[in-house]
Coordinates of C-alpha atoms and ligand atoms in Angstrom, one line a residue:
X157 CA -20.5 26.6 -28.7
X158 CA -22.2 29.9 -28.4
X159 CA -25.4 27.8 -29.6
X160 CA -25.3 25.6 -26.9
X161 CA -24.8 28.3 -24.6
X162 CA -28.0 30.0 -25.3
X163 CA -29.9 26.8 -25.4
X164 CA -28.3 26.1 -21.9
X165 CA -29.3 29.6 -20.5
X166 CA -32.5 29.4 -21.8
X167 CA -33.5 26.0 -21.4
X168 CA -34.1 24.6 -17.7
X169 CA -30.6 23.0 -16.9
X170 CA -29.4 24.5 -13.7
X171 CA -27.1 27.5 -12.8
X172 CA -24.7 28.4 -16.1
X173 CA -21.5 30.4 -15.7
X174 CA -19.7 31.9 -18.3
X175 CA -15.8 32.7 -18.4
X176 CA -15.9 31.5 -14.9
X177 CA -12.3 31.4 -13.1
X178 CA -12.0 28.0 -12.0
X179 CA -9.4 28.2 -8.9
X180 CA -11.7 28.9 -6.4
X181 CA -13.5 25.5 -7.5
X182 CA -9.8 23.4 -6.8
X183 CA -7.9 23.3 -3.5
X184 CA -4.8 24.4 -5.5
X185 CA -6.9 27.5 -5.9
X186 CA -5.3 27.7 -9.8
X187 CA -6.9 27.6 -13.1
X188 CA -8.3 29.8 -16.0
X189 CA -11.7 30.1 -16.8
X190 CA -14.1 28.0 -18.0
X191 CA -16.4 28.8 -21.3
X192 CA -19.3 27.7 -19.6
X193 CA -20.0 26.0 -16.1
X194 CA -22.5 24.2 -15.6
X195 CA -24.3 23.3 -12.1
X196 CA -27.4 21.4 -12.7
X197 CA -29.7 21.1 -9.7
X198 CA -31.1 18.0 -10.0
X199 CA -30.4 14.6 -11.7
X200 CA -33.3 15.2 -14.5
X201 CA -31.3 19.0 -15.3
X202 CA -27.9 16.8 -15.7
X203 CA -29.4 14.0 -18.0
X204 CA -30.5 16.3 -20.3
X205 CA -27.5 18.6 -20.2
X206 CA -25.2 15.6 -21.2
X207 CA -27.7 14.6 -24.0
X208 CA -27.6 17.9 -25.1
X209 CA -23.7 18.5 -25.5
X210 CA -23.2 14.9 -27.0
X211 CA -25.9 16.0 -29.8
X212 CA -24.2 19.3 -30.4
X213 CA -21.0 17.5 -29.9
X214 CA -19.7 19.9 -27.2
X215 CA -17.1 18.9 -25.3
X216 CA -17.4 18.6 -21.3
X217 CA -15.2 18.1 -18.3
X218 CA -16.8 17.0 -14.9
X219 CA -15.4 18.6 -11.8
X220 CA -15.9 17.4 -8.2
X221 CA -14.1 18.9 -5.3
X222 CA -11.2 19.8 -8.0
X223 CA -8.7 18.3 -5.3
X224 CA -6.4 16.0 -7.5
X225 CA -6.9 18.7 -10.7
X226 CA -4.2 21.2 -12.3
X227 CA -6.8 23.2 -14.1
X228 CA -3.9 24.9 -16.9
X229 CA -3.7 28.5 -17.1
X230 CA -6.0 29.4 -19.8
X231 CA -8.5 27.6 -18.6
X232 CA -10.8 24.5 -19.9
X233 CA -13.1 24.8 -23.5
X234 CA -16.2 23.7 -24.1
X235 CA -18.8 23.0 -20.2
X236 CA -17.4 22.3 -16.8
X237 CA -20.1 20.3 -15.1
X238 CA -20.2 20.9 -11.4
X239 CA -22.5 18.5 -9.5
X240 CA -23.1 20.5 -6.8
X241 CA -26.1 19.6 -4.8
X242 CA -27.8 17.7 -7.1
X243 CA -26.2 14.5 -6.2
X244 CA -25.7 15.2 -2.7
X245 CA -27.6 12.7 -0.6
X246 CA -26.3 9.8 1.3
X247 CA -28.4 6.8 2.7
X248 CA -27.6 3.5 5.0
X249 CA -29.3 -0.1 4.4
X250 CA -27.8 -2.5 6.1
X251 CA -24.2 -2.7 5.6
X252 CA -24.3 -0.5 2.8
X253 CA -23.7 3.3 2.3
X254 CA -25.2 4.6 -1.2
X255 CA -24.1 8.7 -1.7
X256 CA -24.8 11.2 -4.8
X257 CA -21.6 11.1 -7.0
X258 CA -21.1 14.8 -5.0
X259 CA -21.3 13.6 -1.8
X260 CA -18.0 14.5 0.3
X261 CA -15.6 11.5 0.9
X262 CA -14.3 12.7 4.0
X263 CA -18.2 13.1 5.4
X264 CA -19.3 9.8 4.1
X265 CA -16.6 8.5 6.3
X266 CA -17.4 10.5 9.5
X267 CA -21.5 8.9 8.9
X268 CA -20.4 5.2 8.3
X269 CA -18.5 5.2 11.5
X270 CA -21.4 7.0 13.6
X271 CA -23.6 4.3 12.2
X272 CA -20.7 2.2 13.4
X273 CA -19.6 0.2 9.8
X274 CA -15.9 0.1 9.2
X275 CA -14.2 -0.6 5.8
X276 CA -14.2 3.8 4.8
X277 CA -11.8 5.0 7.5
X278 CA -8.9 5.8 4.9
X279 CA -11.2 8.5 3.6
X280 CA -11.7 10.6 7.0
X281 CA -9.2 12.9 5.3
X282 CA -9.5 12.6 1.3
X283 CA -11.3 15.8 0.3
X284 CA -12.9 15.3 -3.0
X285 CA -16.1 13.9 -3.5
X286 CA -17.8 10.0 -3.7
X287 CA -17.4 10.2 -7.9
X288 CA -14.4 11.7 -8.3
X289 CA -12.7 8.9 -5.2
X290 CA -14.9 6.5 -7.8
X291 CA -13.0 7.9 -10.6
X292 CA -9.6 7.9 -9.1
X293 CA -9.5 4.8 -6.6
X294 CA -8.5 7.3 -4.1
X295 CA -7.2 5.4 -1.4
X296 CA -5.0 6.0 2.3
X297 CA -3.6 4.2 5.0
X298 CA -3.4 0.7 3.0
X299 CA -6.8 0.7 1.4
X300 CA -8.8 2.3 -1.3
X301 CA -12.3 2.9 -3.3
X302 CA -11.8 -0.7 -5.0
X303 CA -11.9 -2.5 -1.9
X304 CA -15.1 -1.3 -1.0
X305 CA -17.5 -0.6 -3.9
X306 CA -19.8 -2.6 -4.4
X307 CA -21.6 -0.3 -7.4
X308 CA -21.6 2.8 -9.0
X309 CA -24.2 4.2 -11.3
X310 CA -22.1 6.3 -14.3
X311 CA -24.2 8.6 -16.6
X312 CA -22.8 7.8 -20.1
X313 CA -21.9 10.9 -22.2
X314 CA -25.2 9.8 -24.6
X315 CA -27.3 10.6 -21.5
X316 CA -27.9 7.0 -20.2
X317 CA -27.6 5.4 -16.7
X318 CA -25.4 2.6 -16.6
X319 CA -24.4 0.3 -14.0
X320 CA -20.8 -0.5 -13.3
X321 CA -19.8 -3.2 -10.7
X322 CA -16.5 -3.3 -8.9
X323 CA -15.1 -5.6 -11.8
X324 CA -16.2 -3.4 -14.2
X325 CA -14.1 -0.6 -12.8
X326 CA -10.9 -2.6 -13.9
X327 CA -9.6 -0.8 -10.5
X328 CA -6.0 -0.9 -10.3
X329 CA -3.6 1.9 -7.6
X330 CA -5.2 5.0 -8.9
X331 CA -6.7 3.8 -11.7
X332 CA -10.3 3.4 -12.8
X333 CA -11.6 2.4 -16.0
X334 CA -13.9 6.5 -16.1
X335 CA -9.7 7.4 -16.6
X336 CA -9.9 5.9 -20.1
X337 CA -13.8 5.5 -20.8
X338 CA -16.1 8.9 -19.8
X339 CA -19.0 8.6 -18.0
X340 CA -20.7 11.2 -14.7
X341 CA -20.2 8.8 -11.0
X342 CA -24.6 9.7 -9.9
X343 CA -24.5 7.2 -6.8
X344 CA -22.2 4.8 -5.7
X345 CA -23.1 2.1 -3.2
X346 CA -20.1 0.9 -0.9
X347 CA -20.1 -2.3 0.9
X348 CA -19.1 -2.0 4.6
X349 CA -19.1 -4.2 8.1
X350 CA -20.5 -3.6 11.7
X351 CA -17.5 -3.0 13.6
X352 CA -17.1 -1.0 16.8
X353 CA -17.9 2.7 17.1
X354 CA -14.8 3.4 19.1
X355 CA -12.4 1.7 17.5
X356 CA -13.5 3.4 14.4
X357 CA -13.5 6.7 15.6
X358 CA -9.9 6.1 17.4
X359 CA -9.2 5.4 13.7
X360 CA -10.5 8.4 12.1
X361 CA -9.0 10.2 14.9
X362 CA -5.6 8.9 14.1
X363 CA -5.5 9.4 10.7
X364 CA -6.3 12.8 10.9
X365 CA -3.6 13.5 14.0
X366 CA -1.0 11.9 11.3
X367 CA -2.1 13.9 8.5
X368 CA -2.4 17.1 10.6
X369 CA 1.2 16.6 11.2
X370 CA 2.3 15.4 8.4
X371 CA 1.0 17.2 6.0
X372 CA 0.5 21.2 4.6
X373 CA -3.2 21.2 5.2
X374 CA -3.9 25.2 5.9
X375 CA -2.0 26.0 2.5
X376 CA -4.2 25.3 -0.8
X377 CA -2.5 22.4 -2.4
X378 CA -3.6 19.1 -4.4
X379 CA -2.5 16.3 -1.8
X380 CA 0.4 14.0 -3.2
X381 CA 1.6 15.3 -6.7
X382 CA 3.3 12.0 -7.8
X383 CA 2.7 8.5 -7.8
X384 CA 4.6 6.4 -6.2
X385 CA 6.6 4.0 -8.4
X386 CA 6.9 0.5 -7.7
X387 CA 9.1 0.2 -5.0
X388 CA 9.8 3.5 -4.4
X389 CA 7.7 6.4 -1.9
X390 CA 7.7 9.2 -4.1
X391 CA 8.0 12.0 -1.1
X392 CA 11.3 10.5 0.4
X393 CA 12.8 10.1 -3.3
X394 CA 12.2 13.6 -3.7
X395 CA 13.3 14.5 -0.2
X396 CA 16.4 12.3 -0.7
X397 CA 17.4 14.7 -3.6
X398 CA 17.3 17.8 -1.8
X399 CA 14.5 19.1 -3.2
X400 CA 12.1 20.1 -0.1
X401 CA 11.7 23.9 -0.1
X402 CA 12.1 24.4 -4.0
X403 CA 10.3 27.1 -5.5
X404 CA 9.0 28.5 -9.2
X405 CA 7.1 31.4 -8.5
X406 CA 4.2 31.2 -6.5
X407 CA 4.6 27.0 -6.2
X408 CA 7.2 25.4 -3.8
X409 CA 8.0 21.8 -2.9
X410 CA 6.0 21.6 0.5
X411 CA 9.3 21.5 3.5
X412 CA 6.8 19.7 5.5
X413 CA 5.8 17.1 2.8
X414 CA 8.0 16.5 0.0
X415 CA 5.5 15.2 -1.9
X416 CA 3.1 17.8 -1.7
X417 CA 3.7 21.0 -4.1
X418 CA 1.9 24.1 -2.1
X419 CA 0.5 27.2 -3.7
X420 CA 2.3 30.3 -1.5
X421 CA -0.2 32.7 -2.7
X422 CA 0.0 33.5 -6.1
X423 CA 1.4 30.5 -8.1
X424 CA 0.0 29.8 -11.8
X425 CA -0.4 26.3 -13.4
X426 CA 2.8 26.6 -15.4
X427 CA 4.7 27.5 -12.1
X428 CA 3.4 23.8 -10.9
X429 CA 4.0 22.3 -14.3
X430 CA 7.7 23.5 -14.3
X431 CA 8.3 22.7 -10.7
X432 CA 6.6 19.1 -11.8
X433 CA 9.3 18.9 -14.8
X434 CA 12.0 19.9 -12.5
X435 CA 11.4 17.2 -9.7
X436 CA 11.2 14.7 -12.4
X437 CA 14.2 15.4 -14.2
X438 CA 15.9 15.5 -10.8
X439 CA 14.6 12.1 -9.6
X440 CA 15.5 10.6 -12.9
X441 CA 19.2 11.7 -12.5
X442 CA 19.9 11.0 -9.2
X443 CA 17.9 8.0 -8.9
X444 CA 16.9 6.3 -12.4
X445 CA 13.4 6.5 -11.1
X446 CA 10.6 8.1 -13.3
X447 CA 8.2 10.0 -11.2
X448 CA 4.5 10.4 -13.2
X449 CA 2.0 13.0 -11.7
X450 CA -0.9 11.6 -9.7
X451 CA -2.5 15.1 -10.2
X452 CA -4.4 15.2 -13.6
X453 CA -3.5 18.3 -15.6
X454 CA -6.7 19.8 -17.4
X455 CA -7.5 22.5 -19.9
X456 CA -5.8 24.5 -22.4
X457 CA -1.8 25.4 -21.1
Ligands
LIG701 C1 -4.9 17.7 1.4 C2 -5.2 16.6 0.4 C3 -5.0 15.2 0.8 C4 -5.2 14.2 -0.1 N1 -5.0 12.9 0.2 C5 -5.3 11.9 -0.6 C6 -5.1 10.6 -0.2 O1 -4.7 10.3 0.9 N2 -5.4 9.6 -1.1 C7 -5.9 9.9 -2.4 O2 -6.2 9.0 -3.1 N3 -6.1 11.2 -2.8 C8 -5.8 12.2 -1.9 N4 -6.0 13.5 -2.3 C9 -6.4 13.8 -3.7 C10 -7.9 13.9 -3.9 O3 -8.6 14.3 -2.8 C11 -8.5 12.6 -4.4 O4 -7.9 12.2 -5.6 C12 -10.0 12.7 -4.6 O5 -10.6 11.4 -4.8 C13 -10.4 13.6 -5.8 O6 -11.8 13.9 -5.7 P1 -12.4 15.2 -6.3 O7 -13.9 15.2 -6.1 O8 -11.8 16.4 -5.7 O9 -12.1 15.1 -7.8 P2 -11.6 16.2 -8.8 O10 -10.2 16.7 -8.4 O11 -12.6 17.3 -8.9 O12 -11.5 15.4 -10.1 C14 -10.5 14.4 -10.3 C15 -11.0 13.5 -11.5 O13 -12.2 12.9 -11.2 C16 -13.2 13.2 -12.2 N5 -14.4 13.3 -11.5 C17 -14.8 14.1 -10.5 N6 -16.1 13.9 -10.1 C18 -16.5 12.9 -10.9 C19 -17.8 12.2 -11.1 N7 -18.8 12.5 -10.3 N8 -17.9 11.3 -12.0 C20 -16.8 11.0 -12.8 N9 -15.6 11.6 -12.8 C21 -15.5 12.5 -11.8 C22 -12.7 14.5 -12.7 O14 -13.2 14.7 -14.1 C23 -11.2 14.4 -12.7 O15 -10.8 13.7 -13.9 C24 -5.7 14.5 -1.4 C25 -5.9 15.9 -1.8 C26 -5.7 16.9 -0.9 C27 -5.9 18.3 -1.3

């Protein structure tokens, strides 16, 4: 590790971090440190990076808006990669919108309906970015990424460019094939439809009225914490049982959305991770129902 470090700071690879506390990089604004964080500036910086770690077999994590991540207290080992700006440009031919893999979600939806395509008005209030919506088939308001991507280019973790198509992404609720198979979201190219400017903005505008009330957006939290099971919404399970307003430490059951968990100010990752336990346990007693996290837990607990 300490190697690779050396041969990161010296080499040209883009902005490197080390010990760097990771909560301000998540919107649960929780996490230890990382060894090393990585921020490569351009695509060229981020090939070679990823060729480097595979031939020094150093492990890596990729972060994007770290909006669906529990980064664990002591933090993550090995390199956090952090696209940054690199892969932040967006372009429109035809029906199609093509972003960096760090593009924001919510942005990409606000430009597609300016340039009046519809199909990416579930995303006007996901706030991660285009590869890590990719990665997670993040999806609202009775659509999601698999409906709409047409391609993504994924940077393998030997350093080559690959091409995955939307069958490739075995998409499935939540689910993406980068879950099971690593690989860096560059660019992805979504496939959208003329439609009319104001009835997509009234969409947008909608969505965003609904969440704003629905949801605990000025406290730092990770959206919904559960999936929902088959059947089942996960929020009025766990508001069914009582549990709205339930705290460990610095982490409590959002009262305005049971299926949010908000950070009050201080909570840890083990807080979350015990209030997590608790809601399950709960929901398996009352209801026989087994809640699983939709939030990925990272790094060392
Ligand atoms: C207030 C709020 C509301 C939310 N509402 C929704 C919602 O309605 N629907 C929904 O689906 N989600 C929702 N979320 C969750 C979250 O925004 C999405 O899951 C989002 O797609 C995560 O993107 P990110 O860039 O933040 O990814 P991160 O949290 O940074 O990472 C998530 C995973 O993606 C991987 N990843 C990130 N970038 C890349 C990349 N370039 N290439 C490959 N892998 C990558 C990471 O390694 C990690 O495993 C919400 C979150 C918040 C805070």
């Amino acid at each position: 590790m300490q190697q690779v470090i050396s041969e990161l700071l010296n080499g040209s690879f883009g902005e490197v971090k080390l010990q760097e506390p990771l909560a301000p990089y998540t919107t649960w604004k929780i996490g230890g440190p990382a060894d090393c964080l990585l921020i490569p500036r351009d695509k060229d910086q981020l090939i070679r990076a990823v060729k480097l770690l595979h031939e020094r077999q150093v492990p890596w994590t990729v972060i994007g808006r770290g909006s669906n991540m529990l980064v664990a207290d002591k933090g993550i080992r090995g390199v956090v990669i952090k696209l940054g700006d690199a892969l932040n440009a967006v372009r429109i031919e035809g029906e199609s919108v093509i972003a960096g893999g760090a593009y924001s979600f919510i942005k990409l939806s606000v430009i597609a309906g300016k340039e009046g395509l519809t199909g990416l008005e579930f995303a006007g209030g996901i706030p991660g970015t285009v590869g890590g919506a990719v990665y997670m088939n993040a999806g609202a308001h009775g659509s999601d990424v698999s409906r709409i991507l047409q391609r993504a280019e994924v940077l393998l973790p030997t350093g080559e460019l690959a091409t995955y198509h939307n069958e490739d992404l075995a998409y499935a609720y939540r689910h993406s094939i980068l879950q099971t198979k690593q690989g860096i979201v560059t660019e992805a190219e979504f496939r959208l439809r003329h439609g009319d400017r104001k009835e997509i903005a009234a969409a947008l505008a909608a969505y965003k009225d609904r969440r704003l009330r629905t949801q605990p957006l000025q406290l730092a939290c990770a959206g919904s914490v559960f999936r929902n099971p088959e059947g089942h919404h996960a929020a009025k399970l766990i508001e069914e049982a009582g549990l709205k307003g339930l705290r460990v430490g610095g982490a409590q059951v959002s009262p305005l959305h049971a299926n949010f968990i908000v950070n009050t100010g201080q909570a840890t990752a083990h807080d979350v991770l015990t209030l997590i336990e608790q809601i399950i346990a709960e929901i398996q007693a009352r209801f026989g129902v087994k809640l699983v996290p939709e939030v990925l837990v990272v790094g060392e607990r």
